[in-house]
Coordinates of N, CA and C in Angstrom, one line a residue:
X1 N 141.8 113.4 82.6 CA 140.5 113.0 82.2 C 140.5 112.7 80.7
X2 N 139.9 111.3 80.4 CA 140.0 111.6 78.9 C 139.0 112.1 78.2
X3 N 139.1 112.2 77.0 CA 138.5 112.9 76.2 C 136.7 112.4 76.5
X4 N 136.4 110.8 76.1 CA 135.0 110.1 76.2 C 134.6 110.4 78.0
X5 N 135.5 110.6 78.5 CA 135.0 110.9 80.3 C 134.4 112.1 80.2
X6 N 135.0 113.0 79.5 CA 134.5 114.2 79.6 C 133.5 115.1 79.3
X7 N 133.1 114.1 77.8 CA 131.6 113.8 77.5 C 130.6 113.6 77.9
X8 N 130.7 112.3 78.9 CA 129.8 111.9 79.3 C 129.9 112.8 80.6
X9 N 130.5 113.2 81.2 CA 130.4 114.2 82.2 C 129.8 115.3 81.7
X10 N 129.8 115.9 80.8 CA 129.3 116.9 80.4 C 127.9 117.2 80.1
X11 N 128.0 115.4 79.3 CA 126.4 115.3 78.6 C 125.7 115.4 80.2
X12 N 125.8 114.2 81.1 CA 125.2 114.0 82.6 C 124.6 115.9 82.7
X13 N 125.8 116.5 82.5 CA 125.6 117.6 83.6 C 124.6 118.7 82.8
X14 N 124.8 118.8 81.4 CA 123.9 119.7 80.2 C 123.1 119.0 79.5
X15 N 123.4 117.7 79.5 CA 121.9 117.3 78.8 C 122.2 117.3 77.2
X16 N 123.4 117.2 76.9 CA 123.7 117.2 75.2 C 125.5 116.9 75.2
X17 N 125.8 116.9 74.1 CA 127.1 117.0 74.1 C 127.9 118.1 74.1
X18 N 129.4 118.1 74.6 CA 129.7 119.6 74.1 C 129.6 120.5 72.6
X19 N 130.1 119.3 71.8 CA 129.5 120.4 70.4 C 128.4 120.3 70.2
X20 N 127.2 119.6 70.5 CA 125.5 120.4 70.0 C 125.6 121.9 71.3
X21 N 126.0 121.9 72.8 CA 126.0 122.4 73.4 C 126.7 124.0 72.9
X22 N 127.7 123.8 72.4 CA 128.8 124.8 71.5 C 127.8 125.4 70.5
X23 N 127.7 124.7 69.7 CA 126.9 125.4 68.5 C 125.7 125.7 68.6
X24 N 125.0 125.0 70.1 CA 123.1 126.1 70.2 C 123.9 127.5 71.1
X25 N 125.2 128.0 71.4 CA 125.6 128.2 71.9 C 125.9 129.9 70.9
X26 N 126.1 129.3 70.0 CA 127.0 130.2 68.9 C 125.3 130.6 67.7
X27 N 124.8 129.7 67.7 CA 123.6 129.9 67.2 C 122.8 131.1 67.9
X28 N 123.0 130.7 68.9 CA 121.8 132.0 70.1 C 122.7 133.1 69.8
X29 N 123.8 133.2 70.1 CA 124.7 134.5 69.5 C 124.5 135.2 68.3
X30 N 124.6 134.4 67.0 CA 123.8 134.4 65.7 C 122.9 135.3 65.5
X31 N 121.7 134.7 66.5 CA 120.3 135.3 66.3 C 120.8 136.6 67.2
X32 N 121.1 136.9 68.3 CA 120.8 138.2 68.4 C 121.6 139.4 67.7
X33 N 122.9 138.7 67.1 CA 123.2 139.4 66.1 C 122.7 140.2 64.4
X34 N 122.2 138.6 64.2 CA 121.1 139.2 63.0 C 120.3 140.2 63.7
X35 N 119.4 139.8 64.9 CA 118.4 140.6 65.4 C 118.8 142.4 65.4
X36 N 119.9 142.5 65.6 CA 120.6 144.1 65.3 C 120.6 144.4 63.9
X37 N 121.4 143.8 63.0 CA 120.8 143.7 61.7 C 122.6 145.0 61.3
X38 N 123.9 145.0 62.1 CA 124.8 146.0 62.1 C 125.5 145.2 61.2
X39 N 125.7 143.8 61.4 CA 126.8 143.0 60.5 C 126.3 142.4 59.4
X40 N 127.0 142.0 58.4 CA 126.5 141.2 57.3 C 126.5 139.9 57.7
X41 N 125.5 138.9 56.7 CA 125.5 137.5 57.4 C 127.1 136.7 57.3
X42 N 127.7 137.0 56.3 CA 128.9 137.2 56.6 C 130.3 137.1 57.6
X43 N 129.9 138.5 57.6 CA 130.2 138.5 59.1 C 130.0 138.1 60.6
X44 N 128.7 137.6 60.5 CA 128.1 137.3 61.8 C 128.5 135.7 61.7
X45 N 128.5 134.7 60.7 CA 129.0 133.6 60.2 C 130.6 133.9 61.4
X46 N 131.4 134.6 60.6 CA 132.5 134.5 61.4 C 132.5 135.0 62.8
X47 N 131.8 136.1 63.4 CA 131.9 136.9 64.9 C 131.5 135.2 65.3
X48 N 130.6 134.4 65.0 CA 130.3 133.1 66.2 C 131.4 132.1 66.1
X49 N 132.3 132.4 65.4 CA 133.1 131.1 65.3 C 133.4 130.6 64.1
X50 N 132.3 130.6 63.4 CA 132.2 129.4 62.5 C 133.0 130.1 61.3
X51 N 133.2 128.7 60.5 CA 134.5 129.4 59.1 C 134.6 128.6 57.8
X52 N 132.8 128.2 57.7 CA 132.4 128.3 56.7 C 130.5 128.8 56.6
X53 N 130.2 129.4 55.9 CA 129.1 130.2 55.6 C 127.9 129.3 55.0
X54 N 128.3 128.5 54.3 CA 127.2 127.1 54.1 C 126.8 126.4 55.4
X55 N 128.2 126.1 56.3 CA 127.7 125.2 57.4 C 126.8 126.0 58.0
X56 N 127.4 127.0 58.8 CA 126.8 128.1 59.6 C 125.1 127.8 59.2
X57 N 125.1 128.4 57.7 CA 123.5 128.5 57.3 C 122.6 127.8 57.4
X58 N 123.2 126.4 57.1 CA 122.4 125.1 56.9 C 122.2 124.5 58.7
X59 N 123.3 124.9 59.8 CA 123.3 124.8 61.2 C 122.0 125.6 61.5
X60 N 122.0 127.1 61.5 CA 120.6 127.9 62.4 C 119.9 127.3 61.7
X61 N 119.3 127.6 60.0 CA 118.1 127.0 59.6 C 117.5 125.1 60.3
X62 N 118.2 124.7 60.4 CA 118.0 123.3 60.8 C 117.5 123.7 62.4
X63 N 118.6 124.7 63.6 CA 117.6 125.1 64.8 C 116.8 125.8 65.2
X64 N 116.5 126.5 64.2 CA 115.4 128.0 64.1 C 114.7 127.7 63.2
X65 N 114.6 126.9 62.0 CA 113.2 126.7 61.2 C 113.4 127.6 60.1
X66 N 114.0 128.6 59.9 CA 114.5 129.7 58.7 C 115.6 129.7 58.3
X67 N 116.0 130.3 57.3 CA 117.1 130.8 56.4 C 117.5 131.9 57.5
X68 N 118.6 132.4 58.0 CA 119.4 133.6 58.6 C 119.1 134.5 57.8
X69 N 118.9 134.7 56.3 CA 118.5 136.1 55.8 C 116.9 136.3 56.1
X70 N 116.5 135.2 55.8 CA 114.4 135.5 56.3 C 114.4 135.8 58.3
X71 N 115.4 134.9 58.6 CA 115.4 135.2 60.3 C 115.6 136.9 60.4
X72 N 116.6 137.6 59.7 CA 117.2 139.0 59.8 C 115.8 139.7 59.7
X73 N 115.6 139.7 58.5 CA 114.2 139.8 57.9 C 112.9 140.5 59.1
X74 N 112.2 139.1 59.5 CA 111.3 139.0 60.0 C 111.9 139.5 61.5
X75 N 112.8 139.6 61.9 CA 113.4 140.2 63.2 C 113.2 141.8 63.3
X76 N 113.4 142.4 61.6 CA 114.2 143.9 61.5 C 112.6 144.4 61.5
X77 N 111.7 143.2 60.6 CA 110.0 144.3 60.7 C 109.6 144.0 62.3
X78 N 109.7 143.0 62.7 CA 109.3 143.3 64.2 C 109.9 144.2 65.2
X79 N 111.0 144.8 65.2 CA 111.5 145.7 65.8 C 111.2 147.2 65.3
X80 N 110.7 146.9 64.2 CA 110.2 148.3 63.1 C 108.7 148.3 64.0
X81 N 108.0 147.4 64.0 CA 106.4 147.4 64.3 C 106.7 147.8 65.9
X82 N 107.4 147.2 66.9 CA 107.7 147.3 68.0 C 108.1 148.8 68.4
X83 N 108.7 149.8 67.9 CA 109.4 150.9 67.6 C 107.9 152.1 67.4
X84 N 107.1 151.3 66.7 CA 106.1 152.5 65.8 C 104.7 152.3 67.4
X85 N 104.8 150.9 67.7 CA 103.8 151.0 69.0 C 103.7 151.6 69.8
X86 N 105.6 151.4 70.4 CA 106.2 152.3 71.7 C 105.8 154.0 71.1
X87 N 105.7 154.3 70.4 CA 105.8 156.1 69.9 C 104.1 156.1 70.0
X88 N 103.1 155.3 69.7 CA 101.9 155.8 69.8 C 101.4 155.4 71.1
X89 N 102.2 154.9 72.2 CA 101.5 155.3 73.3 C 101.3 156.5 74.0

């Protein structure tokens, strides 16, 4: 099968290409990573694959609408608020 067959097979069957499909792929990974908040952005850059730290950043901000440090951020206080609710029921 060649390479353009397998595209378009792919796209047919996912609805995108394999690398936009790859990277909302590595992106969702990303976010639940930050969402833990254990690795540096750094690090989490490389745990998805990616192996440069500019692309990576400028990739989630462009599918999530934030910066990966504001994403971390606003993740770590909602899990803080989510944490303080569950104890006052």
């Amino acid at each position: 099968m060649s390479a353009g067959h397998l595209r378009g097979e792919f796209g047919l069957a996912y609805g995108e290409s394999p690398y936009r499909y790859l990277m909302a792929r590595r992106i969702e990974r990303a976010m639940a990573l930050l969402r833990r908040g254990a690795l540096r952005l750094t690090e989490v850059c490389f745990a998805v694959g990616s192996s440069s730290l500019g692309t990576f950043s400028t990739r989630l901000t462009e599918l999530v609408g934030v910066l990966p440090s504001t994403y971390r951020r606003h993740a770590t206080r909602a899990r803080a608020r989510w944490r303080r609710a569950s104890r006052n029921r």
